[in-house]
C-alpha cells in the first residue's frame, strides 16, 4: 500500500492517480507491443499513434482551431522565453506585460534578442494585481505582446486581454492550461511546460497560429524552430516520448472528467474553499486583488511568520506536502492543479483551522 499524501507542489506536481495506475499497468507491455513506451522508436507506428491521439485529444479539449499547429518540444517554458523572440521578432520590437516573477523572467530572457518594451508592470505593488488594461502602453508596431496568464509564484491569474489592434498575443499558460476554457483564437501563441496540468517535466507544448511561422530568424536552432518542427510532427529531434505518452493519458483522463468546462467547476469549488477560509481570518492572508486571484496557485502568509516552521512541520505530519512558498517570496503556497481532489483542499483547510486554534492568543 502506498501512503496517501496531498501534494501541493507547484511543479512537478500531482498527477491523476488513474493515469499513474494505467502507466504502471502498461509499463512493460504497451497494448501488446511487448515494449514499454520508453523503449519505442519515436518514428515507429506505435509511438506515432500515441502522438497523434495526444494531439487530437488536446485539440478537442481546448477547441484548437485548424489553423493552429501543436508542437511537442523539449526545453520547458524557459527555453521558449528565448525562442519566442527568435521565432517572432523579425527585426521588430515586442511588448511585454509584467504581472509577476515569471513574466519578469520572460523579459530578461528575451532582452538579448531585440527591442523588448515593458508596457505595464505591477512590480512596485509586489505583483499583487493586474494593472488596468487601458493603462498598458501598447505599441501598434510590436511583433507581439507577451503575457503570463497565471503567475505560479505570485498567484495572479487573468484572461482578459487588452485590444492589441491585431498584434498577436503570446501567452505563457504553463500553470493553468486546461484548468478552464480559453478562447485559443484570441492568441497567436500559447505555450506551457507540462509539469503542472499536463504531465512530467521535459515536455513543452507550443500552440502557434500558422501565419506566424514565417518570421523566424536564421539563428533559431532547428529543434526550436517552430515551422521546421510543425513540418516534421515535432520530430526534427527525438521528442520527449514518455512525457508525451503520459500527457496523452492525462488528456484522456480529463475527457473522462467531462473536459475543461467540467474541471473548471471543480477548480472554482476548490479555490473558493481555500480563499474563503483565508479571507475569514486575520491569522492567514493572501495579498492578491480578488479579481486577479489564481485558482491554481494560492500563496498565503501567516500573520505571525515565526510560526512558519511549526506550520510546515504540522502539515507534513498530516501528509500535506510541499506547502512552502517559493524561495523568492517566502510564506506558503498551495498549488491545487486539476489532479488535486477537493478532499485534499478540505484536509488542508481543516489543518489550517486547527493550527489557528492551537496558536491563537
Ligand atoms: C508560469 C511559468 N512559466 C515558466 C516556468 C518555467 O518552466 P520550466 O522550468 O519548465 O522551463 C514555470 C515553472 O514553474 C512557470 O510556472
GROMACS .gro file of C-alpha atoms in nm, residues 16-319:
model
  304
   16UNK     CA    1  -0.421   1.193  -1.155
   17UNK     CA    2  -0.393   0.856  -0.980
   18UNK     CA    3  -0.579   0.669  -1.260
   19UNK     CA    4  -0.317   0.798  -1.503
   20UNK     CA    5  -0.030   0.667  -1.291
   21UNK     CA    6  -0.204   0.332  -1.245
   22UNK     CA    7  -0.257   0.298  -1.617
   23UNK     CA    8   0.105   0.388  -1.689
   24UNK     CA    9   0.205   0.127  -1.434
   25UNK     CA   10  -0.014  -0.138  -1.596
   26UNK     CA   11   0.124  -0.054  -1.940
   27UNK     CA   12   0.483  -0.010  -1.828
   28UNK     CA   13   0.627  -0.338  -1.958
   29UNK     CA   14   0.393  -0.408  -2.246
   30UNK     CA   15   0.213  -0.124  -2.418
   31UNK     CA   16  -0.101  -0.258  -2.591
   32UNK     CA   17   0.051  -0.598  -2.671
   33UNK     CA   18   0.359  -0.448  -2.834
   34UNK     CA   19   0.585  -0.627  -2.584
   35UNK     CA   20   0.762  -0.296  -2.523
   36UNK     CA   21   0.747  -0.009  -2.279
   37UNK     CA   22   0.667   0.325  -2.444
   38UNK     CA   23   1.012   0.431  -2.321
   39UNK     CA   24   1.170   0.170  -2.546
   40UNK     CA   25   0.984   0.251  -2.866
   41UNK     CA   26   1.125   0.422  -3.171
   42UNK     CA   27   0.969   0.765  -3.194
   43UNK     CA   28   0.908   0.701  -3.564
   44UNK     CA   29   0.751   0.358  -3.518
   45UNK     CA   30   0.379   0.313  -3.579
   46UNK     CA   31   0.307   0.255  -3.209
   47UNK     CA   32   0.454   0.582  -3.089
   48UNK     CA   33   0.323   0.774  -3.389
   49UNK     CA   34  -0.027   0.662  -3.289
   50UNK     CA   35   0.031   0.779  -2.929
   51UNK     CA   36   0.144   1.121  -3.053
   52UNK     CA   37  -0.145   1.156  -3.298
   53UNK     CA   38  -0.401   1.066  -3.030
   54UNK     CA   39  -0.246   1.306  -2.776
   55UNK     CA   40  -0.260   1.590  -3.027
   56UNK     CA   41  -0.616   1.509  -3.135
   57UNK     CA   42  -0.736   1.494  -2.773
   58UNK     CA   43  -0.564   1.821  -2.683
   59UNK     CA   44  -0.727   1.983  -2.987
   60UNK     CA   45  -1.066   1.859  -2.870
   61UNK     CA   46  -1.013   1.963  -2.507
   62UNK     CA   47  -0.904   2.316  -2.597
   63UNK     CA   48  -1.114   2.351  -2.917
   64UNK     CA   49  -0.795   2.444  -3.102
   65UNK     CA   50  -0.884   2.587  -3.446
   66UNK     CA   51  -0.747   2.406  -3.752
   67UNK     CA   52  -0.514   2.692  -3.843
   68UNK     CA   53  -0.308   2.635  -3.529
   69UNK     CA   54  -0.014   2.392  -3.511
   70UNK     CA   55   0.051   2.195  -3.193
   71UNK     CA   56   0.417   2.127  -3.116
   72UNK     CA   57   0.555   1.888  -2.853
   73UNK     CA   58   0.901   2.023  -2.773
   74UNK     CA   59   1.180   1.974  -2.524
   75UNK     CA   60   1.332   2.252  -2.317
   76UNK     CA   61   1.046   2.365  -2.094
   77UNK     CA   62   0.887   2.708  -2.085
   78UNK     CA   63   1.212   2.888  -2.005
   79UNK     CA   64   1.367   2.773  -2.334
   80UNK     CA   65   1.065   2.920  -2.513
   81UNK     CA   66   1.133   3.256  -2.346
   82UNK     CA   67   1.433   3.282  -2.578
   83UNK     CA   68   1.274   3.103  -2.872
   84UNK     CA   69   0.973   3.335  -2.885
   85UNK     CA   70   1.180   3.639  -2.992
   86UNK     CA   71   1.389   3.422  -3.225
   87UNK     CA   72   1.078   3.282  -3.393
   88UNK     CA   73   0.872   3.601  -3.398
   89UNK     CA   74   1.063   3.928  -3.373
   90UNK     CA   75   1.175   3.953  -3.737
   91UNK     CA   76   1.358   4.279  -3.670
   92UNK     CA   77   1.069   4.447  -3.489
   93UNK     CA   78   1.023   4.529  -3.118
   94UNK     CA   79   0.799   4.334  -2.883
   95UNK     CA   80   0.572   4.435  -2.594
   96UNK     CA   81   0.588   4.256  -2.260
   97UNK     CA   82   0.348   4.279  -1.965
   98UNK     CA   83   0.498   4.216  -1.622
   99UNK     CA   84   0.237   4.073  -1.385
  100UNK     CA   85   0.462   3.857  -1.169
  101UNK     CA   86   0.803   3.697  -1.143
  102UNK     CA   87   0.759   3.461  -1.440
  103UNK     CA   88   0.669   3.735  -1.686
  104UNK     CA   89   0.955   3.941  -1.541
  105UNK     CA   90   1.184   3.647  -1.614
  106UNK     CA   91   1.047   3.630  -1.971
  107UNK     CA   92   1.151   3.993  -2.023
  108UNK     CA   93   1.505   3.925  -1.902
  109UNK     CA   94   1.536   3.613  -2.118
  110UNK     CA   95   1.410   3.795  -2.430
  111UNK     CA   96   1.619   4.112  -2.394
  112UNK     CA   97   1.933   3.982  -2.572
  113UNK     CA   98   1.731   3.920  -2.889
  114UNK     CA   99   1.593   4.264  -2.968
  115UNK     CA  100   1.395   4.565  -2.857
  116UNK     CA  101   1.190   4.438  -2.561
  117UNK     CA  102   0.947   4.701  -2.423
  118UNK     CA  103   0.774   4.666  -2.088
  119UNK     CA  104   0.423   4.804  -2.142
  120UNK     CA  105   0.293   4.750  -1.790
  121UNK     CA  106   0.430   4.628  -1.459
  122UNK     CA  107   0.292   4.552  -1.116
  123UNK     CA  108   0.640   4.508  -0.964
  124UNK     CA  109   0.605   4.819  -0.746
  125UNK     CA  110   0.293   4.664  -0.600
  126UNK     CA  111   0.469   4.334  -0.518
  127UNK     CA  112   0.291   4.161  -0.809
  128UNK     CA  113  -0.048   4.162  -0.645
  129UNK     CA  114  -0.282   4.279  -0.922
  130UNK     CA  115  -0.314   4.312  -1.298
  131UNK     CA  116  -0.280   4.679  -1.398
  132UNK     CA  117  -0.592   4.818  -1.573
  133UNK     CA  118  -0.579   4.700  -1.933
  134UNK     CA  119  -0.637   5.051  -2.072
  135UNK     CA  120  -0.323   5.173  -1.893
  136UNK     CA  121  -0.089   4.943  -2.087
  137UNK     CA  122   0.133   5.145  -2.323
  138UNK     CA  123   0.097   4.910  -2.619
  139UNK     CA  124   0.281   4.967  -2.946
  140UNK     CA  125   0.089   4.906  -3.266
  141UNK     CA  126   0.409   4.814  -3.449
  142UNK     CA  127   0.501   4.539  -3.199
  143UNK     CA  128   0.581   4.193  -3.333
  144UNK     CA  129   0.378   4.052  -3.043
  145UNK     CA  130   0.256   4.116  -2.689
  146UNK     CA  131   0.385   3.866  -2.432
  147UNK     CA  132   0.182   3.786  -2.120
  148UNK     CA  133   0.187   3.522  -1.848
  149UNK     CA  134  -0.177   3.445  -1.775
  150UNK     CA  135  -0.113   3.260  -1.449
  151UNK     CA  136   0.177   3.366  -1.232
  152UNK     CA  137   0.271   3.049  -1.046
  153UNK     CA  138   0.477   3.222  -0.776
  154UNK     CA  139   0.265   3.533  -0.710
  155UNK     CA  140  -0.076   3.372  -0.761
  156UNK     CA  141  -0.206   3.623  -1.017
  157UNK     CA  142  -0.434   3.495  -1.294
  158UNK     CA  143  -0.608   3.680  -1.577
  159UNK     CA  144  -0.753   3.608  -1.919
  160UNK     CA  145  -0.897   3.946  -2.018
  161UNK     CA  146  -0.664   4.093  -2.275
  162UNK     CA  147  -0.626   4.449  -2.399
  163UNK     CA  148  -0.721   4.536  -2.757
  164UNK     CA  149  -0.387   4.495  -2.937
  165UNK     CA  150  -0.518   4.607  -3.277
  166UNK     CA  151  -0.410   4.286  -3.440
  167UNK     CA  152  -0.074   4.245  -3.265
  168UNK     CA  153  -0.060   3.872  -3.177
  169UNK     CA  154  -0.066   3.780  -2.809
  170UNK     CA  155   0.186   3.523  -2.689
  171UNK     CA  156   0.081   3.364  -2.360
  172UNK     CA  157   0.273   3.157  -2.108
  173UNK     CA  158  -0.006   2.936  -1.971
  174UNK     CA  159   0.226   2.687  -1.803
  175UNK     CA  160   0.045   2.675  -1.473
  176UNK     CA  161  -0.321   2.698  -1.571
  177UNK     CA  162  -0.351   2.541  -1.914
  178UNK     CA  163  -0.650   2.303  -1.924
  179UNK     CA  164  -0.783   2.431  -1.591
  180UNK     CA  165  -1.054   2.646  -1.754
  181UNK     CA  166  -1.181   2.715  -2.105
  182UNK     CA  167  -0.963   2.950  -2.307
  183UNK     CA  168  -1.051   3.103  -2.643
  184UNK     CA  169  -0.741   2.993  -2.836
  185UNK     CA  170  -0.827   3.221  -3.127
  186UNK     CA  171  -0.753   3.523  -2.903
  187UNK     CA  172  -0.386   3.424  -2.903
  188UNK     CA  173  -0.110   3.397  -3.161
  189UNK     CA  174   0.087   3.155  -2.946
  190UNK     CA  175   0.011   2.962  -2.627
  191UNK     CA  176   0.292   2.773  -2.458
  192UNK     CA  177   0.313   2.564  -2.145
  193UNK     CA  178   0.564   2.350  -1.965
  194UNK     CA  179   0.399   2.016  -1.893
  195UNK     CA  180   0.489   1.956  -1.531
  196UNK     CA  181   0.176   2.108  -1.376
  197UNK     CA  182  -0.151   2.025  -1.550
  198UNK     CA  183  -0.019   1.804  -1.830
  199UNK     CA  184   0.242   1.550  -1.724
  200UNK     CA  185   0.610   1.507  -1.644
  201UNK     CA  186   0.880   1.773  -1.677
  202UNK     CA  187   1.078   1.779  -2.000
  203UNK     CA  188   0.791   1.848  -2.239
  204UNK     CA  189   0.674   2.189  -2.353
  205UNK     CA  190   0.361   2.235  -2.564
  206UNK     CA  191   0.353   2.522  -2.812
  207UNK     CA  192   0.027   2.607  -2.991
  208UNK     CA  193   0.102   2.850  -3.271
  209UNK     CA  194  -0.110   3.014  -3.539
  210UNK     CA  195   0.012   2.907  -3.881
  211UNK     CA  196   0.064   3.253  -4.026
  212UNK     CA  197   0.321   3.329  -3.753
  213UNK     CA  198   0.552   3.053  -3.871
  214UNK     CA  199   0.717   3.264  -4.141
  215UNK     CA  200   0.902   3.508  -3.916
  216UNK     CA  201   1.184   3.306  -3.762
  217UNK     CA  202   1.540   3.438  -3.750
  218UNK     CA  203   1.803   3.230  -3.929
  219UNK     CA  204   1.970   3.194  -3.590
  220UNK     CA  205   1.681   2.989  -3.449
  221UNK     CA  206   1.807   2.641  -3.358
  222UNK     CA  207   1.631   2.371  -3.563
  223UNK     CA  208   1.493   2.198  -3.252
  224UNK     CA  209   1.321   2.522  -3.150
  225UNK     CA  210   1.230   2.642  -3.499
  226UNK     CA  211   0.853   2.623  -3.486
  227UNK     CA  212   0.800   2.600  -3.863
  228UNK     CA  213   1.054   2.321  -3.901
  229UNK     CA  214   0.904   2.135  -3.608
  230UNK     CA  215   0.550   2.187  -3.740
  231UNK     CA  216   0.652   2.042  -4.076
  232UNK     CA  217   0.812   1.740  -3.907
  233UNK     CA  218   0.548   1.642  -3.647
  234UNK     CA  219   0.778   1.773  -3.370
  235UNK     CA  220   1.035   1.512  -3.478
  236UNK     CA  221   1.327   1.713  -3.607
  237UNK     CA  222   1.489   1.572  -3.293
  238UNK     CA  223   1.378   1.286  -3.070
  239UNK     CA  224   1.078   1.426  -2.882
  240UNK     CA  225   1.026   1.352  -2.510
  241UNK     CA  226   0.832   1.036  -2.590
  242UNK     CA  227   0.742   0.916  -2.243
  243UNK     CA  228   0.627   1.264  -2.140
  244UNK     CA  229   0.405   1.280  -2.448
  245UNK     CA  230   0.259   0.939  -2.363
  246UNK     CA  231   0.175   1.048  -2.006
  247UNK     CA  232   0.033   1.377  -2.139
  248UNK     CA  233  -0.192   1.171  -2.366
  249UNK     CA  234  -0.316   0.970  -2.066
  250UNK     CA  235  -0.383   1.294  -1.876
  251UNK     CA  236  -0.583   1.426  -2.173
  252UNK     CA  237  -0.791   1.104  -2.176
  253UNK     CA  238  -0.849   1.137  -1.802
  254UNK     CA  239  -0.956   1.497  -1.846
  255UNK     CA  240  -1.205   1.399  -2.114
  256UNK     CA  241  -1.347   1.133  -1.883
  257UNK     CA  242  -1.396   1.407  -1.618
  258UNK     CA  243  -1.617   1.591  -1.867
  259UNK     CA  244  -1.348   1.808  -2.026
  260UNK     CA  245  -1.218   2.151  -1.939
  261UNK     CA  246  -1.556   2.312  -1.862
  262UNK     CA  247  -1.627   2.041  -1.604
  263UNK     CA  248  -1.283   2.055  -1.442
  264UNK     CA  249  -1.321   2.433  -1.419
  265UNK     CA  250  -1.618   2.383  -1.184
  266UNK     CA  251  -1.401   2.163  -0.958
  267UNK     CA  252  -1.128   2.424  -0.969
  268UNK     CA  253  -1.370   2.702  -0.875
  269UNK     CA  254  -1.500   2.496  -0.582
  270UNK     CA  255  -1.150   2.404  -0.459
  271UNK     CA  256  -1.007   2.754  -0.480
  272UNK     CA  257  -1.317   2.910  -0.323
  273UNK     CA  258  -1.290   2.675  -0.026
  274UNK     CA  259  -0.935   2.788   0.047
  275UNK     CA  260  -0.976   3.161  -0.030
  276UNK     CA  261  -1.299   3.185   0.171
  277UNK     CA  262  -1.125   3.044   0.474
  278UNK     CA  263  -0.815   3.263   0.434
  279UNK     CA  264  -1.037   3.571   0.399
  280UNK     CA  265  -1.237   3.477   0.708
  281UNK     CA  266  -0.945   3.517   0.947
  282UNK     CA  267  -0.656   3.754   1.018
  283UNK     CA  268  -0.436   3.459   1.110
  284UNK     CA  269  -0.361   3.398   0.738
  285UNK     CA  270  -0.368   3.632   0.443
  286UNK     CA  271  -0.345   3.638   0.065
  287UNK     CA  272  -0.243   3.978  -0.075
  288UNK     CA  273  -0.366   3.937  -0.437
  289UNK     CA  274  -0.654   4.156  -0.564
  290UNK     CA  275  -0.966   3.939  -0.554
  291UNK     CA  276  -1.039   3.976  -0.926
  292UNK     CA  277  -0.690   3.850  -1.014
  293UNK     CA  278  -0.654   3.558  -0.776
  294UNK     CA  279  -0.527   3.235  -0.925
  295UNK     CA  280  -0.738   2.922  -0.898
  296UNK     CA  281  -0.426   2.709  -0.935
  297UNK     CA  282  -0.159   2.865  -0.714
  298UNK     CA  283  -0.265   3.017  -0.384
  299UNK     CA  284   0.012   3.190  -0.189
  300UNK     CA  285  -0.067   3.279   0.170
  301UNK     CA  286   0.119   3.406   0.473
  302UNK     CA  287   0.077   3.350   0.842
  303UNK     CA  288   0.032   3.678   1.028
  304UNK     CA  289   0.300   3.561   1.272
  305UNK     CA  290   0.574   3.433   1.044
  306UNK     CA  291   0.772   3.297   1.337
  307UNK     CA  292   0.519   3.010   1.322
  308UNK     CA  293   0.612   2.913   0.964
  309UNK     CA  294   0.831   2.617   1.056
  310UNK     CA  295   0.577   2.481   1.302
  311UNK     CA  296   0.304   2.517   1.038
  312UNK     CA  297   0.502   2.325   0.779
  313UNK     CA  298   0.604   2.056   1.026
  314UNK     CA  299   0.244   2.001   1.135
  315UNK     CA  300   0.131   1.991   0.773
  316UNK     CA  301   0.388   1.731   0.683
  317UNK     CA  302   0.285   1.517   0.979
  318UNK     CA  303  -0.064   1.511   0.820
  319UNK     CA  304   0.078   1.424   0.478
   0.00000   0.00000   0.00000
